[in-house]
Coordinates of C-alpha atoms and ligand atoms in Angstrom, one line a residue:
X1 CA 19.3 -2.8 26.3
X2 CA 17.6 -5.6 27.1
X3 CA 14.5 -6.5 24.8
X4 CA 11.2 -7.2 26.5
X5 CA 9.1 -7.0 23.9
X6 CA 9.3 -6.4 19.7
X7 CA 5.8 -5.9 18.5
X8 CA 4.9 -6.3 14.8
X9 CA 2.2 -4.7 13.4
X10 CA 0.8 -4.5 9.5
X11 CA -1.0 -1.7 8.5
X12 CA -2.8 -0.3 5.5
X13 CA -3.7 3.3 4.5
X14 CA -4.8 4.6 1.6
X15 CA -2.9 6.4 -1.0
X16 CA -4.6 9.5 -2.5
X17 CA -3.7 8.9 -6.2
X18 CA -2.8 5.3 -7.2
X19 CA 1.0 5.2 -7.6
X20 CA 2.3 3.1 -11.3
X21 CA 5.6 2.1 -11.6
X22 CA 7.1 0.0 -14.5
X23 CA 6.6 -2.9 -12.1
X24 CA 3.0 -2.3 -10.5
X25 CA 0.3 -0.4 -9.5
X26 CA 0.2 0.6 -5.5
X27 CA -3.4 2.2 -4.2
X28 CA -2.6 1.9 -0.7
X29 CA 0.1 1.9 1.6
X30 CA 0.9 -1.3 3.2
X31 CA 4.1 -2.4 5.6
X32 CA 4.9 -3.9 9.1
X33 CA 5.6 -1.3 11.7
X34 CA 8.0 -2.9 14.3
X35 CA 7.8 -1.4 17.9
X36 CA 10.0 -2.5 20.4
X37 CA 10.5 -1.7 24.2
X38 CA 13.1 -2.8 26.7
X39 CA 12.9 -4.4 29.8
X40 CA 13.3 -1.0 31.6
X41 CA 10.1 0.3 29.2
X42 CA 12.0 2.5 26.3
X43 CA 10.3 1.9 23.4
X44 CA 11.2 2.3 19.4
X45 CA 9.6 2.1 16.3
X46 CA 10.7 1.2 12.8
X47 CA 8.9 0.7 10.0
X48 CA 9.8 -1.5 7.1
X49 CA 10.0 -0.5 3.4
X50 CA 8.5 -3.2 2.5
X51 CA 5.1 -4.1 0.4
X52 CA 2.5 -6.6 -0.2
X53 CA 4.6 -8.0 -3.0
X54 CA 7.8 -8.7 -3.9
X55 CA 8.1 -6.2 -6.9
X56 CA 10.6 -3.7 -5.7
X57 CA 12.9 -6.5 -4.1
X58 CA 12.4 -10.3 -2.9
X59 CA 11.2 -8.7 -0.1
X60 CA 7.5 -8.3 1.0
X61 CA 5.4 -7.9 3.7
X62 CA 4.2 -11.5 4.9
X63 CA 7.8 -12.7 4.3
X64 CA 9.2 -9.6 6.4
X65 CA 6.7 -11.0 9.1
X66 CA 8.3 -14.8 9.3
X67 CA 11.4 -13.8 9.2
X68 CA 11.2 -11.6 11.7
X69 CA 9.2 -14.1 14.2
X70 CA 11.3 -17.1 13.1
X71 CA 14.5 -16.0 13.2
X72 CA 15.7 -12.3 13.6
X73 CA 13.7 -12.0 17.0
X74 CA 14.7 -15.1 18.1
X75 CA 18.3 -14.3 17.7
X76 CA 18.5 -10.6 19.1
X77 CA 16.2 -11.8 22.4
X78 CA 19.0 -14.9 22.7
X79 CA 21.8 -12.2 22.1
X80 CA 20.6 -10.3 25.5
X81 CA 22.1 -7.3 26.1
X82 CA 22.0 -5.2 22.5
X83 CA 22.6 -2.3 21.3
X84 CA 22.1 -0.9 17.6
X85 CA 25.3 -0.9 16.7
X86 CA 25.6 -4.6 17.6
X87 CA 22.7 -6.0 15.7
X88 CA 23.9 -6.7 12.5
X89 CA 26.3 -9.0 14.5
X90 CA 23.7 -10.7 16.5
X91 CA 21.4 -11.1 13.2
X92 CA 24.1 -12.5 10.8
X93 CA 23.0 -15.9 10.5
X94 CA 20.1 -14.8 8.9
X95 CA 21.7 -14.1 5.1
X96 CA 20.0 -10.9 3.1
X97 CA 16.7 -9.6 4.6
X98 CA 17.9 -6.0 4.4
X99 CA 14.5 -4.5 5.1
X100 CA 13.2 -7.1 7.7
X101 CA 16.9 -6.5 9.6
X102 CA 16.2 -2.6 9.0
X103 CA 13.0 -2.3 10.5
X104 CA 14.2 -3.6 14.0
X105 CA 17.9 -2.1 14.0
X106 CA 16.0 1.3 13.4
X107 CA 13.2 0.9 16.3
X108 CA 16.1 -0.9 19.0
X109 CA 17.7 2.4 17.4
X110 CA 15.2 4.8 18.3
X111 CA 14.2 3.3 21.8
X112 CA 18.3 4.0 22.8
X113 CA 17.7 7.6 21.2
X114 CA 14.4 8.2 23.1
X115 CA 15.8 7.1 26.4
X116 CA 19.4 9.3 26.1
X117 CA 17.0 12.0 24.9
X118 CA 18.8 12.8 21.7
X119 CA 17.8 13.3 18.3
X120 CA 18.3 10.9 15.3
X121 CA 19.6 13.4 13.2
X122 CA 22.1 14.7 15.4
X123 CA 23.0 11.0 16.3
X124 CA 23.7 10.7 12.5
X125 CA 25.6 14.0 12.0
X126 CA 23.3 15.7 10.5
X127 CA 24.0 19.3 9.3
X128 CA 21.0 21.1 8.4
X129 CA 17.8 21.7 10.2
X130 CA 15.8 21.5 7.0
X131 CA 15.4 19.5 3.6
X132 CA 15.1 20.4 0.1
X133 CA 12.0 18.0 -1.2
X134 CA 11.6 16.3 -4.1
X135 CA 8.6 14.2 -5.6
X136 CA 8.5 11.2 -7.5
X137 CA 5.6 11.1 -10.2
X138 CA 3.7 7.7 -11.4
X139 CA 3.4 6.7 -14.5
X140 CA 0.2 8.2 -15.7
X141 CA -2.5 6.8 -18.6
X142 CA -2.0 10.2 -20.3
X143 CA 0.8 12.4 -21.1
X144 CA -1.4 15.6 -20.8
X145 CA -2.6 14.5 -17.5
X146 CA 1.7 14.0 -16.8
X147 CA 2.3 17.6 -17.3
X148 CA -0.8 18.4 -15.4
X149 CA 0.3 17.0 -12.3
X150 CA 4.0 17.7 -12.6
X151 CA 2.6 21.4 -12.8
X152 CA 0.7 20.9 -9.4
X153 CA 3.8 19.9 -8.2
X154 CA 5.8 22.6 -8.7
X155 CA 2.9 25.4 -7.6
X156 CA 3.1 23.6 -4.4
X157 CA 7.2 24.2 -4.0
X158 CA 8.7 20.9 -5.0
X159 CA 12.6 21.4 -6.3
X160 CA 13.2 18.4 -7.9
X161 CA 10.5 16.4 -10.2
X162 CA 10.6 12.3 -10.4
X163 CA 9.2 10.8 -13.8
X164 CA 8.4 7.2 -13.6
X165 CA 9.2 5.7 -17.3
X166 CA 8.8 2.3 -18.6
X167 CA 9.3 1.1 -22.3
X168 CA 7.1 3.1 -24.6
X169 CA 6.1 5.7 -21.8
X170 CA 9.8 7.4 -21.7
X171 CA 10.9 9.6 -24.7
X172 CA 7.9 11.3 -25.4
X173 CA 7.0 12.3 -21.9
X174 CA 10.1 13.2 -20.7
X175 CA 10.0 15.7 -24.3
X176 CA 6.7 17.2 -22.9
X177 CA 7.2 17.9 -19.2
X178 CA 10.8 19.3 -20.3
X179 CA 9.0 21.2 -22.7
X180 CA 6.4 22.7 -20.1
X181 CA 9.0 23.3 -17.8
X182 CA 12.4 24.4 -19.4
X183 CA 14.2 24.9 -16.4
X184 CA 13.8 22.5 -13.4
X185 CA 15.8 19.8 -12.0
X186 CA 13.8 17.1 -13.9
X187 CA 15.3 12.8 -13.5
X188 CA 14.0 9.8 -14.6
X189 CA 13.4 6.6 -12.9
X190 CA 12.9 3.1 -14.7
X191 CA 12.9 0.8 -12.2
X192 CA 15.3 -1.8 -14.3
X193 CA 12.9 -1.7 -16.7
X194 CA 15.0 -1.7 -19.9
X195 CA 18.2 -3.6 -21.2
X196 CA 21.3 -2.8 -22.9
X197 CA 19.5 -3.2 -26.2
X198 CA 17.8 -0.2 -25.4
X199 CA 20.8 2.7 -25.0
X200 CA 19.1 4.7 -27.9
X201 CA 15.9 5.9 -25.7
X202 CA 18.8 6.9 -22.9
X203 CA 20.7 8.5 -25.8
X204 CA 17.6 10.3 -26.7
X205 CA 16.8 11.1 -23.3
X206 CA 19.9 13.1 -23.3
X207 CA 18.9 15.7 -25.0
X208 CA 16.0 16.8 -22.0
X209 CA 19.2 17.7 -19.8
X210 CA 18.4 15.3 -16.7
X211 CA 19.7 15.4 -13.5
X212 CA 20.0 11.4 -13.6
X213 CA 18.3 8.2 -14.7
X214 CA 17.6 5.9 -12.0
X215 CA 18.4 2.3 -12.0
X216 CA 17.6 1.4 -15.8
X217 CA 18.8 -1.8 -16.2
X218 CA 18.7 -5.2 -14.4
X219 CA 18.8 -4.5 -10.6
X220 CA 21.6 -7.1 -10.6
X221 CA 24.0 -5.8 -13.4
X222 CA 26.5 -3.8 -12.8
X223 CA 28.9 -4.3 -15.3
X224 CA 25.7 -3.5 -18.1
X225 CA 25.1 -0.6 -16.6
X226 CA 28.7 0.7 -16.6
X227 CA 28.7 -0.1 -20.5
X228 CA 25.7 2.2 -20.6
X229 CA 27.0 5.0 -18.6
X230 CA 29.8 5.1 -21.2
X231 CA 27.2 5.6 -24.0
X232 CA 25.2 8.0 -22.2
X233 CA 26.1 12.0 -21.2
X234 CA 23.1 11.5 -18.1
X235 CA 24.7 10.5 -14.8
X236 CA 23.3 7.3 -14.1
X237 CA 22.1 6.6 -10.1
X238 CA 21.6 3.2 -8.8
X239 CA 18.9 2.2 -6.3
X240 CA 17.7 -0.9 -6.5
X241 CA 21.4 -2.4 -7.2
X242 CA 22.8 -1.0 -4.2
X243 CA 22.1 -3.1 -0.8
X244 CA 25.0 -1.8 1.5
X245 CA 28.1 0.1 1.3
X246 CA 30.4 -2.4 -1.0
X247 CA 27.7 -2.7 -3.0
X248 CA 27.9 1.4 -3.3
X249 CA 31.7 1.6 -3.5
X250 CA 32.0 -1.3 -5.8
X251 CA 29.2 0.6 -8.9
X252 CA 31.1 3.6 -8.3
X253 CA 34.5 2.5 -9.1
X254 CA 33.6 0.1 -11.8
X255 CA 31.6 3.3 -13.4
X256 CA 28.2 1.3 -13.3
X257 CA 26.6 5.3 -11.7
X258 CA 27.7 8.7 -10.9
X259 CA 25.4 9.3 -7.8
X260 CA 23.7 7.2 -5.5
X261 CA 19.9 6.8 -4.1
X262 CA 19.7 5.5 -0.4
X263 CA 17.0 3.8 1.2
X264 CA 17.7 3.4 4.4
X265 CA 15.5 0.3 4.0
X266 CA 17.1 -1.2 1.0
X267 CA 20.4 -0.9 2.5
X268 CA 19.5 -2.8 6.3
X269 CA 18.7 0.4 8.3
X270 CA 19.9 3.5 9.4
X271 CA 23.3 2.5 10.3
X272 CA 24.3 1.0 7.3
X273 CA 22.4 4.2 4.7
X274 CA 25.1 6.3 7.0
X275 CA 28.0 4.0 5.8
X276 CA 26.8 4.3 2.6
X277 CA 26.8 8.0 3.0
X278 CA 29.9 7.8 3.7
X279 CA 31.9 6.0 1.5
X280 CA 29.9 7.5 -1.7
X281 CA 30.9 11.1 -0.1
X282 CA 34.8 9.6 0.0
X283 CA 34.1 8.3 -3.6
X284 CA 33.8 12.3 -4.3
X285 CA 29.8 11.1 -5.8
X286 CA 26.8 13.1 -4.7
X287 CA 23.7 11.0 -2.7
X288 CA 20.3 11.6 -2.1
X289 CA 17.9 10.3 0.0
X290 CA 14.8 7.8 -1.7
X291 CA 11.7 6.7 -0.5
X292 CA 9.0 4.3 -0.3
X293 CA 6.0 5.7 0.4
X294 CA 6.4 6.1 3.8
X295 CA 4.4 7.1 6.5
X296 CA 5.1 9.5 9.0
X297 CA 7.4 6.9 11.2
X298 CA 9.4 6.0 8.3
X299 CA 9.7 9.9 6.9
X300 CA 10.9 11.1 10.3
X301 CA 14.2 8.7 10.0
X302 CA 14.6 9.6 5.9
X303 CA 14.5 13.3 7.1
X304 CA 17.1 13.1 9.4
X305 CA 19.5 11.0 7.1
X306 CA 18.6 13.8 4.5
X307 CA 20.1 16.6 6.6
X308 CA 23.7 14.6 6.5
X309 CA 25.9 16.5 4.7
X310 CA 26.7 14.5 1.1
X311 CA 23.3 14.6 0.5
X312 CA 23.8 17.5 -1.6
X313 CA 20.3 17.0 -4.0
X314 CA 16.0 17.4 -3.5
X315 CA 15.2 13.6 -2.5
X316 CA 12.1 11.8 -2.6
X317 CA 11.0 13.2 1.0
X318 CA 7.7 14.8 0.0
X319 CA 5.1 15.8 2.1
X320 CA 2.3 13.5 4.0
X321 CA -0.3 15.1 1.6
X322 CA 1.2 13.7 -1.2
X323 CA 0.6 10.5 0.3
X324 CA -2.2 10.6 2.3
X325 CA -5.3 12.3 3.8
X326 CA -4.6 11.6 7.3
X327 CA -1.1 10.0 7.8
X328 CA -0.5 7.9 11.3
X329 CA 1.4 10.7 12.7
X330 CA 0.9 14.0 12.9
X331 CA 1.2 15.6 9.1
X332 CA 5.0 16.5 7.5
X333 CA 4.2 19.8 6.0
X334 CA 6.1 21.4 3.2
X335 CA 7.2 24.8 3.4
X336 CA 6.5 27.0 0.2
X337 CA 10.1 27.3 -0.5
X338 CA 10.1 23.6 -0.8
X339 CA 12.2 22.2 2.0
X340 CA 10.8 20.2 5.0
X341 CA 11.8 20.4 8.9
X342 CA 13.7 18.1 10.0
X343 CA 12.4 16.5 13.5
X344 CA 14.3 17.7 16.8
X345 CA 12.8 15.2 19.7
X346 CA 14.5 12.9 20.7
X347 CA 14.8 9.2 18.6
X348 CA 12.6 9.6 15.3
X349 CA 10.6 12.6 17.1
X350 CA 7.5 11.7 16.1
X351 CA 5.0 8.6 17.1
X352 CA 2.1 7.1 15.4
X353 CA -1.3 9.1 16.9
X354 CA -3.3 6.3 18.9
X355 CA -6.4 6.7 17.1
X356 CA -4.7 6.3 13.5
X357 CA -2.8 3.2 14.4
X358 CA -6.0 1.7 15.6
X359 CA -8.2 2.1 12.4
X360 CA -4.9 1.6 10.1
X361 CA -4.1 -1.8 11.9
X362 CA -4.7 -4.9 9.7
X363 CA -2.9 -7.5 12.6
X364 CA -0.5 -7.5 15.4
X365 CA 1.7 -10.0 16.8
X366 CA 3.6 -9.7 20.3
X367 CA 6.8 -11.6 20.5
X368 CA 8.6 -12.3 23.8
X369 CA 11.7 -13.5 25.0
Ligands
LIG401 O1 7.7 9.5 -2.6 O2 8.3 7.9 -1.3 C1 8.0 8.4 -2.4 C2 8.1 7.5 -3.6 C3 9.5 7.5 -4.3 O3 9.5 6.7 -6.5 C4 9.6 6.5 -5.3 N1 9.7 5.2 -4.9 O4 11.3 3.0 -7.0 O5 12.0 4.5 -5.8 C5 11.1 3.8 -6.2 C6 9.7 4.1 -5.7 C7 9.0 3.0 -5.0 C8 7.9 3.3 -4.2 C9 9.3 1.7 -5.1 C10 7.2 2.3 -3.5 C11 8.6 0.7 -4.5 C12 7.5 1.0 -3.7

């Protein structure tokens, strides 16, 4: 298609508990929704997984923005004719930018869906119509008020439970949620919060019987974290360290994780989280689907890419509630079982609600051929 327009937008909503990681604190939800129509008026949205600094990644918001102007629009409006599948090529002299390149492969993505009426998850090969959900729980200043909300949690439905940890909020914490709750799937997530020096709290953490422990070390390392796997009985999962598919293949056969976490952001888009999919699934290593805090624009593509078939565990796909009071599209609702429908319209299936978008929008910049 032929791009007439790519919109982008930042926006802001509020979260409705703060959210504390080892490397921040978020209270609100802020990224750059990109919308995009063609010259015969299909439009698509993506939104980026992005935030207002760059904590997770090197990426953030304002940097997202000028990249995109600058150079990524620039170079798929003088590539003409494009199609998804041919926008990695048309955006490769712009090195790295995973996210910024995501967010406008997934809404030129969507607009094609829309306009051959088909749905992203059967476009993916998705297998399943619904999705187990998981939750991912901050850091909080108490380990009382830890086990309180994990318990909230699981009255709701949730299958799988999240624990943020960072050094000297780990052990302990882990020991009392485990404790309260003998017998569910229960992980860790440190956000490369520790080093090698540290094996003895993942040798400790052990003995709490944990699905995984997400991305411990240096988001860079691999070969550190394949010396720690071989210390460890917990399966180690990588998130942060994986960007793309070789990245994927390469930490599974040097032994660096056992599963894999895919952002479809962190990894450049939809395209390339299915590659990753894929090769992981070939590797014979289970994946499961992350998240960012999304709203409903980015939650609609996560569901479909959870429904593929080698993602075999809960993800981090929880409901809008969790998030926010009144998301920008209409609510994801979690059924009491704990699974989540996966959208059937056609592209994403779901579109930001006018009024929402309106009093969520912080500024917007139209570019144009
Ligand atoms: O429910 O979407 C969610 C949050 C899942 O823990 C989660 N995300 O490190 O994976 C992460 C973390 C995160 C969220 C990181 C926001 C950066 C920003």
């Amino acid at each position: 298609m032929h791009l007439a327009s790519i919109e982008l937008r930042l926006i802001g909503l509020p979260l409705v508990r703060p959210f504390r990681t080892s490397f921040g604190t978020e209270m609100a939800k802020e990224c750059v929704l990109v919308r995009v129509e063609s010259a015969d008026g299909a439009v698509g949205w993506g939104e980026s997984v992005t935030g207002p600094d760059p904590g997770f990644s090197e990426e953030w918001n304002e940097g997202l923005w000028l990249v995109l102007r600058d150079f990524l629009a620039p170079a798929v409006f003088a590539a003409g004719d494009v199609s998804a599948d041919g926008m990695a090529a048309a955006m490769s002299g712009v090195r790295g930018h995973p996210m910024a390149k995501a967010a406008l492969i997934n809404a030129v993505l969507d607009a094609e869906l829309r306009e051959q009426g088909r749905s992203l998850a059967s476009y993916l090969g998705a297998e399943r119509d619904r999705v187990e959900c998981g939750v991912s729980v901050g850091i909080t200043p108490t380990a009382g008020e830890l086990v309180e909300q994990v318990g909230g949690y699981l009255a709701e439905g949730y299958r799988r439970i999240k624990l943020k940890i960072e050094p000297g909020n780990d052990v302990e914490r882990v020991g009392a949620v485990r404790d309260a709750n003998p017998d569910i799937l229960l992980s860790v997530d440190a956000n490369a919060a520790y080093s090698l020096g540290d094996a003895g709290t993942f040798r400790d953490l052990d003995a709490y019987r944990l699905l995984m422990v997400e991305q411990p070390l240096h988001h860079d390392d691999l070969v550190e974290h394949a010396a720690l796997q071989g210390q460890i009985a917990t399966d180690i999962c990588l998130d942060e360290s994986i960007r793309s598919a070789a990245d994927a293949s390469a930490a599974l056969e040097l032994g660096a994780c056992r599963l894999v976490n895919i952002k479809q952001g962190r990894v450049g888009g939809l395209l390339e989280a299915r590659r990753v999919h894929d090769v992981v699934r070939s590797q014979g290593a289970p994946v499961w689907c992350g998240g960012m805090l999304e709203t409903g624009i980015g939650r609609a593509a996560n569901l479909a890419l959870a429904a593929l078939p080698g993602f075999t565990l809960p993800g981090d796909t929880s409901a809008s509630a969790r998030y926010f009071t009144d998301d920008l599209t209409p609510p994801f609702e979690m059924a009491a079982d704990g699974t989540m429908a996966v959208p059937t319209g056609a592209g994403i299936g779901v579109e930001p609600r006018p009024d929402r978008l309106k009093v969520c929008t912080v500024r917007v910049e139209t570019l144009r051929p």
